[in-house]
Short mmCIF file of C-alpha atoms in Angstrom, two decimals:
data_model
loop_
_atom_site.label_atom_id
_atom_site.label_comp_id
_atom_site.label_asym_id
_atom_site.label_seq_id
_atom_site.Cartn_x
_atom_site.Cartn_y
_atom_site.Cartn_z
CA MET A 1 -0.38 0.28 0.29
CA LYS A 2 2.72 2.17 0.65
CA PRO A 3 3.80 2.82 -3.24
CA PHE A 4 0.10 3.69 -4.00
CA SER A 5 0.02 6.21 -0.87
CA ILE A 6 3.03 8.07 -2.26
CA LEU A 7 1.90 7.93 -5.62
CA ALA A 8 -1.81 9.41 -4.91
CA ILE A 9 -0.53 11.88 -2.51
CA ALA A 10 1.90 12.84 -5.87
CA ALA A 11 -1.01 13.10 -8.19
CA ALA A 12 -3.33 15.14 -5.29
CA THR A 13 -0.02 17.55 -4.76
CA LEU A 14 0.14 18.04 -8.82
CA PHE A 15 -3.66 18.39 -8.89
CA MET A 16 -3.52 21.01 -6.56
CA SER A 17 -0.37 22.90 -8.28
CA GLY A 18 -2.55 22.94 -10.82
CA CYS A 19 -5.63 24.64 -9.42
CA ASP A 20 -3.33 27.05 -7.80
CA SER A 21 -1.82 28.03 -11.16
CA SER A 22 -5.17 28.44 -13.10
CA SER A 23 -7.58 30.06 -10.35
CA SER A 24 -5.50 33.32 -9.31
CA THR A 25 -7.33 36.04 -7.84
CA PRO A 26 -9.10 37.62 -10.67
CA ARG A 27 -8.39 41.65 -11.42
CA VAL A 28 -11.04 43.45 -10.05
CA ALA A 29 -11.71 46.61 -12.24
CA PRO A 30 -11.42 49.84 -10.32
CA PRO A 31 -15.06 52.03 -9.87
CA PRO A 32 -15.60 54.58 -12.59
CA GLU A 33 -14.70 58.22 -11.72
CA PHE A 34 -17.48 61.04 -12.13
CA SER A 35 -17.60 64.07 -13.08
CA SER A 36 -20.59 67.14 -12.00
CA LEU A 37 -21.90 69.17 -15.34
CA GLN A 38 -24.01 72.40 -15.45
CA VAL A 39 -24.98 74.49 -18.12
CA LEU A 40 -26.28 78.15 -17.57
CA HIS A 41 -28.52 80.20 -20.55
CA ALA A 42 -26.61 83.81 -20.38
CA SER A 43 -27.37 85.29 -23.64
CA PRO A 44 -29.76 87.92 -23.38
CA ASP A 45 -31.10 87.84 -26.99
CA ALA A 46 -30.66 83.91 -28.04
CA PRO A 47 -33.78 81.64 -27.85
CA ALA A 48 -34.41 78.85 -25.50
CA VAL A 49 -31.84 76.00 -26.18
CA ASN A 50 -31.35 72.45 -26.02
CA VAL A 51 -28.17 70.98 -24.77
CA LEU A 52 -26.85 67.99 -26.13
CA VAL A 53 -23.73 65.21 -24.73
CA ASP A 54 -22.46 63.21 -26.96
CA GLY A 55 -25.81 63.68 -29.56
CA THR A 56 -28.00 62.98 -26.24
CA GLU A 57 -30.16 65.56 -25.10
CA GLN A 58 -29.53 66.36 -21.56
CA VAL A 59 -31.40 69.71 -21.09
CA SER A 60 -34.59 71.06 -23.09
CA GLY A 61 -36.04 73.94 -23.37
CA ALA A 62 -33.49 76.19 -21.13
CA ASP A 63 -34.85 80.01 -21.15
CA TYR A 64 -32.65 82.84 -20.66
CA LYS A 65 -31.49 82.52 -16.68
CA ALA A 66 -32.02 79.84 -16.42
CA ALA A 67 -29.48 76.34 -15.51
CA SER A 68 -29.86 72.49 -15.38
CA GLY A 69 -29.34 70.83 -12.56
CA LEU A 70 -26.43 68.56 -11.83
CA ILE A 71 -26.17 66.12 -14.28
CA ALA A 72 -23.67 63.24 -13.70
CA LEU A 73 -20.87 61.99 -16.34
CA GLU A 74 -18.05 59.32 -15.90
CA SER A 75 -14.98 61.10 -16.33
CA GLY A 76 -13.52 61.38 -19.57
CA THR A 77 -14.23 63.38 -22.95
CA TYR A 78 -17.56 64.33 -24.43
CA SER A 79 -18.76 66.31 -27.23
CA ILE A 80 -20.90 69.13 -26.31
CA GLN A 81 -23.91 70.84 -27.98
CA VAL A 82 -26.42 73.88 -27.38
CA ASP A 83 -28.85 74.00 -30.35
CA GLY A 84 -31.03 77.66 -30.51
CA ILE A 85 -35.13 76.61 -30.78
CA LEU A 86 -35.99 78.03 -34.22
CA PRO A 87 -39.59 78.28 -35.12
CA SER A 88 -38.64 75.99 -37.85
CA GLY A 89 -37.19 73.12 -35.55
CA SER A 90 -33.64 73.48 -33.94
CA ALA A 91 -29.95 74.61 -34.95
CA ALA A 92 -26.68 74.15 -33.36
CA VAL A 93 -25.51 77.98 -31.60
CA ILE A 94 -22.38 76.01 -29.61
CA GLY A 95 -20.18 73.29 -31.11
CA PRO A 96 -20.54 70.16 -31.44
CA VAL A 97 -16.85 70.93 -28.85
CA ASP A 98 -14.92 67.85 -27.47
CA LEU A 99 -14.54 68.79 -23.88
CA THR A 100 -12.73 66.90 -21.17
CA PHE A 101 -13.88 66.21 -17.55
CA ASP A 102 -11.54 65.58 -14.90
CA PRO A 103 -12.74 63.58 -11.59
CA ASP A 104 -14.48 64.82 -8.87
CA THR A 105 -14.71 68.22 -10.63
CA LEU A 106 -17.62 70.56 -11.45
CA TYR A 107 -17.99 72.05 -14.53
CA THR A 108 -20.55 74.73 -15.36
CA ILE A 109 -20.46 75.82 -19.31
CA ALA A 110 -22.32 79.36 -19.67
CA ALA A 111 -23.62 80.24 -23.27
CA VAL A 112 -22.82 84.33 -23.06
CA ASN A 113 -22.87 87.16 -24.90
CA ASN A 114 -25.87 88.31 -27.71
CA VAL A 115 -26.57 85.15 -30.17
CA ALA A 116 -25.23 86.86 -32.48
CA SER A 117 -21.85 86.74 -31.43
CA ILE A 118 -22.13 83.43 -28.35
CA GLU A 119 -20.16 81.55 -27.30
CA PRO A 120 -19.47 78.86 -24.25
CA VAL A 121 -17.43 79.89 -21.15
CA VAL A 122 -16.01 76.80 -18.54
CA ILE A 123 -16.02 77.22 -15.49
CA SER A 124 -14.69 74.04 -12.80
CA GLN A 125 -14.04 73.70 -9.37
CA PRO A 126 -13.14 70.69 -7.48
CA ILE A 127 -16.04 68.90 -5.01
CA GLU A 128 -15.62 69.12 -1.87
CA PRO A 129 -17.66 69.82 1.21
CA VAL A 130 -18.46 73.72 1.84
CA SER A 131 -16.56 74.50 5.33
CA ALA A 132 -18.66 74.40 8.33
CA GLY A 133 -20.48 78.04 8.26
CA SER A 134 -19.51 79.06 5.60
CA ALA A 135 -21.10 79.75 2.37
CA ARG A 136 -19.00 79.62 -1.01
CA LEU A 137 -19.34 81.35 -4.20
CA PHE A 138 -17.73 81.08 -7.81
CA VAL A 139 -18.67 84.61 -9.28
CA LEU A 140 -18.52 84.54 -13.44
CA HIS A 141 -18.89 87.95 -15.05
CA ALA A 142 -21.07 87.00 -17.76
CA THR A 143 -22.24 90.50 -19.49
CA ALA A 144 -20.14 92.03 -22.63
CA GLY A 145 -19.47 95.73 -22.99
CA PRO A 146 -18.97 97.43 -26.11
CA GLY A 147 -16.39 95.75 -27.68
CA GLY A 148 -16.52 92.74 -25.28
CA SER A 149 -14.65 93.90 -22.15
CA LEU A 150 -16.28 95.63 -19.36
CA PRO A 151 -13.64 95.09 -16.04
CA VAL A 152 -15.73 95.75 -13.10
CA ASP A 153 -15.32 95.52 -9.29
CA VAL A 154 -16.95 93.65 -6.54
CA TYR A 155 -17.67 94.04 -3.66
CA VAL A 156 -19.65 91.14 -1.19
CA THR A 157 -19.45 93.64 2.40
CA ALA A 158 -21.96 93.87 5.15
CA PRO A 159 -25.07 95.33 4.11
CA GLY A 160 -24.71 99.06 3.94
CA ALA A 161 -20.66 98.83 4.29
CA ASP A 162 -19.55 102.30 2.67
CA LEU A 163 -18.02 101.36 -0.51
CA THR A 164 -15.65 104.24 -0.69
CA ALA A 165 -13.84 103.56 2.50
CA THR A 166 -13.81 99.10 1.72
CA ALA A 167 -11.14 97.56 -1.04
CA PRO A 168 -13.40 95.35 -3.61
CA THR A 169 -13.73 92.10 -3.53
CA GLY A 170 -12.05 91.33 -6.71
CA THR A 171 -11.82 92.95 -10.32
CA PHE A 172 -12.55 90.90 -13.55
CA ASP A 173 -13.79 91.51 -16.99
CA PHE A 174 -15.70 89.67 -19.22
CA LYS A 175 -15.68 85.72 -18.64
CA GLU A 176 -13.25 85.92 -15.93
CA THR A 177 -13.87 84.70 -12.66
CA LEU A 178 -13.72 85.33 -9.21
CA GLY A 179 -12.68 82.31 -6.60
CA PRO A 180 -14.05 80.05 -5.43
CA LEU A 181 -14.39 81.85 -2.17
CA GLU A 182 -15.58 81.03 0.95
CA VAL A 183 -17.33 83.60 3.40
CA ALA A 184 -19.04 83.17 6.94
CA ALA A 185 -22.62 82.06 6.44
CA ALA A 186 -24.22 85.81 7.47
CA ASP A 187 -26.24 88.41 5.80
CA TYR A 188 -24.41 90.28 2.88
CA GLN A 189 -24.27 92.89 0.46
CA VAL A 190 -23.33 92.34 -2.73
CA ARG A 191 -22.75 95.16 -5.30
CA VAL A 192 -20.92 95.82 -8.61
CA THR A 193 -19.57 98.87 -9.67
CA LEU A 194 -17.47 100.16 -13.09
CA ALA A 195 -13.54 99.61 -12.21
CA GLY A 196 -12.24 101.73 -9.91
CA ASP A 197 -15.14 104.01 -9.22
CA PRO A 198 -17.50 102.67 -6.13
CA MET A 199 -19.76 105.41 -6.74
CA ALA A 200 -20.57 103.91 -10.32
CA VAL A 201 -23.13 101.22 -8.91
CA ALA A 202 -23.94 98.99 -11.79
CA TYR A 203 -25.84 96.38 -9.39
CA ASP A 204 -27.03 96.17 -5.57
CA SER A 205 -28.23 92.95 -4.66
CA GLY A 206 -29.96 94.58 -1.17
CA THR A 207 -29.04 92.65 1.49
CA ILE A 208 -29.36 88.97 1.02
CA THR A 209 -28.75 85.92 2.96
CA LEU A 210 -26.04 83.14 2.45
CA ASN A 211 -26.51 79.76 4.76
CA ASP A 212 -23.95 77.86 6.23
CA GLY A 213 -23.45 75.25 3.38
CA ASP A 214 -24.45 76.92 0.45
CA ASP A 215 -22.29 76.69 -2.61
CA LEU A 216 -23.78 79.28 -5.46
CA ARG A 217 -21.72 80.17 -8.98
CA LEU A 218 -23.29 83.46 -9.40
CA ALA A 219 -23.34 84.65 -12.88
CA ALA A 220 -23.59 88.65 -13.38
CA VAL A 221 -25.39 88.52 -16.25
CA PRO A 222 -27.48 91.43 -18.86
CA ASN A 223 -30.63 92.82 -16.86
CA THR A 224 -33.52 92.49 -19.45
CA SER A 225 -36.11 93.61 -16.67
CA GLY A 226 -36.16 97.19 -16.90
CA GLY A 227 -34.79 99.68 -14.01
CA PRO A 228 -31.60 101.23 -13.64
CA ALA A 229 -29.21 98.17 -13.25
CA ALA A 230 -26.96 97.20 -16.04
CA VAL A 231 -26.62 93.10 -14.04
CA THR A 232 -28.83 91.02 -12.48
CA LEU A 233 -27.23 88.09 -10.43
CA VAL A 234 -28.06 84.53 -11.17
CA ALA A 235 -27.17 82.14 -8.68
CA VAL A 236 -27.05 78.55 -9.67
CA GLY A 237 -27.25 75.94 -7.12
CA SER A 238 -27.22 71.98 -7.17
CA GLY A 239 -31.00 72.34 -8.40
CA GLY A 240 -30.90 74.87 -10.77
CA ALA A 241 -31.10 78.58 -10.76
CA SER A 242 -32.66 81.95 -8.86
CA ASP A 243 -32.47 85.83 -9.63
CA ILE A 244 -31.16 88.11 -7.25
CA LEU A 245 -32.70 91.21 -9.00
CA ASP A 246 -30.82 94.46 -8.00
CA VAL A 247 -32.92 96.40 -5.61
CA GLN A 248 -34.43 99.04 -7.75
CA THR A 249 -35.89 96.53 -10.68
CA PRO A 250 -39.29 97.84 -10.64
CA THR A 251 -42.36 95.90 -12.01
CA ALA A 252 -44.72 97.21 -15.23
CA LEU A 253 -47.98 97.36 -15.41
CA ARG A 254 -50.14 97.57 -18.77
CA VAL A 255 -54.41 98.08 -18.06
CA GLY A 256 -57.02 97.70 -20.63
CA HIS A 257 -60.86 97.58 -21.01
CA LEU A 258 -62.28 95.04 -22.76
CA SER A 259 -65.45 95.02 -21.65
CA PRO A 260 -67.60 95.88 -24.62
CA ASP A 261 -70.77 96.76 -22.97
CA THR A 262 -69.27 99.32 -20.17
CA GLY A 263 -69.03 102.51 -20.57
CA GLN A 264 -65.97 104.80 -19.64
CA VAL A 265 -64.40 103.87 -16.49
CA ASP A 266 -61.44 105.49 -14.50
CA VAL A 267 -58.56 103.41 -12.42
CA LEU A 268 -57.81 103.60 -8.71
CA VAL A 269 -54.59 103.02 -7.46
CA ASP A 270 -54.39 103.10 -3.55
CA GLY A 271 -57.54 105.01 -3.99
CA ALA A 272 -56.00 108.00 -6.52
CA GLU A 273 -56.71 108.56 -9.96
CA TYR A 274 -54.35 106.58 -11.74
CA LEU A 275 -56.21 106.79 -15.11
CA ALA A 276 -59.21 108.13 -16.73
CA ASP A 277 -62.11 108.03 -18.89
CA VAL A 278 -60.61 104.89 -20.30
CA PRO A 279 -62.92 103.64 -23.32
CA TYR A 280 -63.64 100.31 -24.64
CA PRO A 281 -61.00 98.79 -25.81
CA ALA A 282 -58.65 100.81 -25.11
CA VAL A 283 -55.24 99.33 -23.67
CA THR A 284 -52.26 101.17 -22.42
CA GLY A 285 -48.68 100.79 -22.70
CA PHE A 286 -46.27 99.08 -19.62
CA ASP A 287 -46.01 101.83 -16.73
CA PRO A 288 -42.90 100.67 -14.74
CA LEU A 289 -43.80 101.25 -11.06
CA PRO A 290 -41.72 100.07 -7.56
CA ALA A 291 -43.02 96.49 -7.02
CA ALA A 292 -45.06 96.61 -3.90
CA THR A 293 -48.78 95.83 -3.24
CA TYR A 294 -51.12 97.71 -4.67
CA ASN A 295 -55.00 98.59 -4.34
CA VAL A 296 -56.91 98.72 -7.40
CA ALA A 297 -60.07 99.83 -8.28
CA VAL A 298 -62.03 100.23 -11.54
CA THR A 299 -65.18 102.60 -11.08
CA ALA A 300 -67.60 104.39 -13.73
CA ALA A 301 -65.48 107.35 -15.05
CA ASN A 302 -66.44 110.03 -12.95
CA ASN A 303 -68.47 107.94 -10.37
CA PRO A 304 -67.00 106.61 -8.26
CA GLY A 305 -69.70 105.06 -6.74
CA VAL A 306 -70.20 102.41 -9.14
CA VAL A 307 -67.06 100.22 -8.70
CA PRO A 308 -67.50 97.50 -11.57
CA ILE A 309 -64.06 95.74 -10.07
CA GLY A 310 -62.44 95.99 -6.94
CA PRO A 311 -60.97 97.23 -4.69
CA VAL A 312 -58.85 94.44 -4.18
CA ASP A 313 -54.82 93.85 -2.95
CA LEU A 314 -52.91 93.50 -6.33
CA THR A 315 -49.54 92.78 -5.60
CA LEU A 316 -46.70 93.25 -8.46
CA SER A 317 -43.40 91.82 -8.02
CA ALA A 318 -40.61 93.33 -9.12
CA GLY A 319 -39.02 91.91 -12.09
CA THR A 320 -42.00 90.56 -13.12
CA TRP A 321 -44.01 92.87 -16.02
CA TYR A 322 -48.41 92.06 -15.35
CA SER A 323 -50.94 93.16 -18.33
CA VAL A 324 -54.59 93.43 -15.84
CA LEU A 325 -57.67 93.59 -18.48
CA ALA A 326 -61.22 94.53 -17.18
CA VAL A 327 -63.64 91.53 -19.54
CA ASN A 328 -66.94 89.79 -20.16
CA PHE A 329 -70.44 91.74 -19.82
CA PHE A 330 -71.11 94.08 -17.40
CA ASN A 331 -72.90 91.88 -15.32
CA ASP A 332 -69.96 89.53 -15.29
CA ILE A 333 -67.05 91.64 -15.42
CA GLU A 334 -63.69 90.73 -13.58
CA ALA A 335 -60.29 91.41 -14.04
CA LEU A 336 -57.73 89.20 -15.97
CA ILE A 337 -54.19 89.03 -15.02
CA LEU A 338 -51.35 87.95 -16.87
CA ASP A 339 -47.94 87.73 -16.58
CA ASP A 340 -46.17 88.91 -19.53
CA ASP A 341 -42.54 88.09 -21.28
CA PRO A 342 -41.21 91.17 -23.20
CA ARG A 343 -37.21 89.61 -23.11
CA PRO A 344 -36.91 90.14 -26.46
CA VAL A 345 -35.24 87.03 -28.99
CA ALA A 346 -33.28 88.22 -31.74
CA THR A 347 -33.95 85.13 -34.10
CA ASN A 348 -37.51 85.06 -33.73
CA ALA A 349 -40.66 87.12 -33.27
CA LYS A 350 -42.58 86.33 -29.87
CA VAL A 351 -46.68 86.49 -30.16
CA ARG A 352 -49.03 85.52 -27.65
CA ILE A 353 -52.68 85.54 -28.14
CA VAL A 354 -55.79 85.99 -25.72
CA HIS A 355 -59.54 85.36 -26.33
CA ALA A 356 -61.13 87.98 -24.93
CA ALA A 357 -64.39 88.59 -26.60
CA PRO A 358 -67.22 87.29 -24.33
CA SER A 359 -69.86 86.72 -27.47
CA GLU A 360 -67.68 83.31 -28.32
CA ALA A 361 -67.58 82.89 -24.77
CA ALA A 362 -69.51 79.63 -24.82
CA ALA A 363 -67.59 78.23 -26.88
CA SER A 364 -63.44 77.49 -27.16
CA VAL A 365 -62.12 78.84 -30.77
CA ASP A 366 -59.57 77.62 -33.01
CA ILE A 367 -56.68 79.87 -33.90
CA TYR A 368 -55.11 79.68 -37.66
CA VAL A 369 -52.16 82.04 -37.95
CA THR A 370 -51.03 81.39 -42.09
CA ALA A 371 -49.49 83.16 -44.46
CA VAL A 372 -51.74 86.62 -45.77
CA GLY A 373 -54.51 85.55 -47.85
CA ALA A 374 -54.39 81.78 -46.93
CA ASP A 375 -57.29 80.04 -47.39
CA ILE A 376 -58.17 78.63 -43.80
CA ASN A 377 -60.23 75.65 -45.09
CA ASN A 378 -56.89 74.30 -46.64
CA GLU A 379 -55.27 75.25 -42.91
CA THR A 380 -54.87 73.07 -39.96
CA PRO A 381 -55.31 74.96 -36.77
CA THR A 382 -52.56 76.79 -35.18
CA LEU A 383 -54.28 76.44 -31.93
CA THR A 384 -57.61 73.95 -31.13
CA ASP A 385 -60.18 74.49 -28.45
CA ILE A 386 -58.72 77.94 -26.82
CA PRO A 387 -61.67 78.69 -24.24
CA PHE A 388 -62.58 82.05 -23.22
CA LEU A 389 -59.85 84.23 -21.10
CA ALA A 390 -57.02 81.60 -21.88
CA ASN A 391 -54.46 82.49 -23.72
CA THR A 392 -51.58 80.58 -26.32
CA GLY A 393 -48.34 81.51 -24.32
CA TYR A 394 -45.92 83.19 -26.50
CA LEU A 395 -45.05 81.45 -29.91
CA ALA A 396 -42.10 82.10 -31.75
CA LEU A 397 -43.07 82.99 -35.18
CA ASP A 398 -40.18 83.64 -37.88
CA GLU A 399 -40.37 87.33 -38.47
CA GLY A 400 -43.04 88.79 -41.76
CA ASP A 401 -46.58 89.19 -42.15
CA TYR A 402 -48.87 86.55 -41.07
CA ASP A 403 -53.39 86.39 -41.11
CA VAL A 404 -54.67 85.77 -37.66
CA THR A 405 -57.93 83.95 -37.81
CA VAL A 406 -60.37 83.10 -34.97
CA THR A 407 -62.87 80.70 -35.25
CA VAL A 408 -65.20 78.56 -33.06
CA ALA A 409 -63.61 75.65 -32.40
CA GLY A 410 -64.07 72.28 -34.90
CA THR A 411 -65.36 75.06 -37.67
CA LYS A 412 -64.29 76.64 -40.56
CA THR A 413 -66.09 80.11 -40.12
CA ALA A 414 -64.15 83.11 -39.05
CA ALA A 415 -65.51 85.09 -36.28
CA ILE A 416 -62.58 87.15 -36.25
CA GLY A 417 -60.26 87.90 -38.94
CA PRO A 418 -58.50 87.39 -41.32
CA ALA A 419 -56.65 90.32 -39.40
CA THR A 420 -52.99 90.76 -41.32
CA ILE A 421 -50.60 91.45 -38.43
CA SER A 422 -46.49 92.33 -39.09
CA ILE A 423 -43.94 91.11 -36.83
CA ALA A 424 -40.23 91.59 -36.49
CA ASN A 425 -37.40 89.33 -35.29
CA GLY A 426 -36.88 90.51 -31.46
CA GLY A 427 -40.58 91.88 -31.08
CA VAL A 428 -42.64 90.87 -28.65
CA TYR A 429 -46.70 91.22 -29.05
CA THR A 430 -49.43 90.36 -27.59
CA ALA A 431 -52.98 90.33 -29.94
CA ILE A 432 -56.21 90.45 -28.19
CA ALA A 433 -59.34 89.05 -29.59
CA ARG A 434 -62.26 91.57 -28.62
CA ASP A 435 -65.84 91.88 -29.16
CA PRO A 436 -67.35 94.71 -31.31
CA GLU A 437 -66.95 97.98 -31.09
CA PRO A 438 -70.25 99.68 -29.97
CA GLY A 439 -71.92 100.54 -33.58
CA SER A 440 -70.08 98.00 -34.95
CA MET A 441 -70.62 94.63 -35.62
CA GLU A 442 -67.15 93.49 -36.24
CA PHE A 443 -64.72 91.57 -34.26
CA GLY A 444 -61.27 93.15 -33.59
CA LEU A 445 -57.90 91.64 -33.50
CA ILE A 446 -55.75 94.27 -30.61
CA VAL A 447 -52.11 94.08 -31.32
CA LEU A 448 -49.48 95.22 -28.76
CA ALA A 449 -46.02 95.77 -28.26
CA ASP A 450 -44.65 94.25 -25.24
CA THR A 451 -42.18 96.88 -24.07
CA LEU A 452 -42.05 99.35 -22.05
CA ASN A 453 -43.11 102.91 -22.40
CA ASP A 454 -40.37 105.47 -22.74
#
């Protein structure tokens, strides 16, 4: 038995040796490394955009001053493309361009400058926690001056600090950055002045609170909301963007009398006459006002005892424009309040249509926006089933002449129009479908320019 035992042991040893040589520990691939990407639309006259990463749409319909949330990407090189959304589709306005994203780094891509010169600015910072009790700021100068250059000083101070006795936090020019820098979580005032002149204030945030752990990218972008400030700040966090408006940013108010069987009216604001003897179907231009809550009433002209509307408190927010329209027949008169979007877009016109004709209130309407002279019997409605007092939102249209026709929904019989309108790229318009004027049988379309009064 001894020879067998020796042979068996030798065979077993050989077998085990073979197993060891063929079952070495497999190599474990390292976990993937990641980067973060965020995109900011900072081109003041560009249309809304889509953002593509390696040909896949990651951000859809981002408008001016909007930012994406954080997009996690495996670190590496990607093709980035920004498409402007045009009436006829979309077209690349930036890229495609290959960008390399390093691990544990946050990249913010800002589309800056007017659309004719739009370009990307890429800023990056390490992904790391904010120190306890602090907030972190990374500031981008995203406003071009004449010829591009616009050097400015930035002051981040205690509220009310005297700038003439304070050194600027930093000085930078278009497309440059300050930071990232950490400050104690507290109340601050951010001001931007022309470089070297602390009295030439281009932006004043007023008092703002920076909370413990805030990690913000601040972009100084062109102000499109009215008021004296040249710029406004957009605060970009992990979830997107928000405005920090200049303290002097106004609101704007436009008032219209669109109640066809109501006589002339007066409009009272905080008990004082704001407008007098307003006839149907008059609509004012926009007037800038300090943002506040106003008490508004509509009375019969020269007869304050007859009050068809109000008094009602109306809160008008800074940076927001409003149309307040008296609508419907007298027995059912009410105020229709619209938020307006006056930002011009260089690549197209913006047109909004409002159904304010009470004689057609019982039925929804179809709206046709067609070439001049087109037969709507051969056309598909641009918009369908629009109810009374609804509006279309702003439509993007190429500049030119159009016929607008309104029909009872599902029919081809024109109730209003065709009314020819002429629009231009960069123009912003509201068209209001109204009842006939006194003594007339003809419905009409009021076309308004959504711009501030001089």
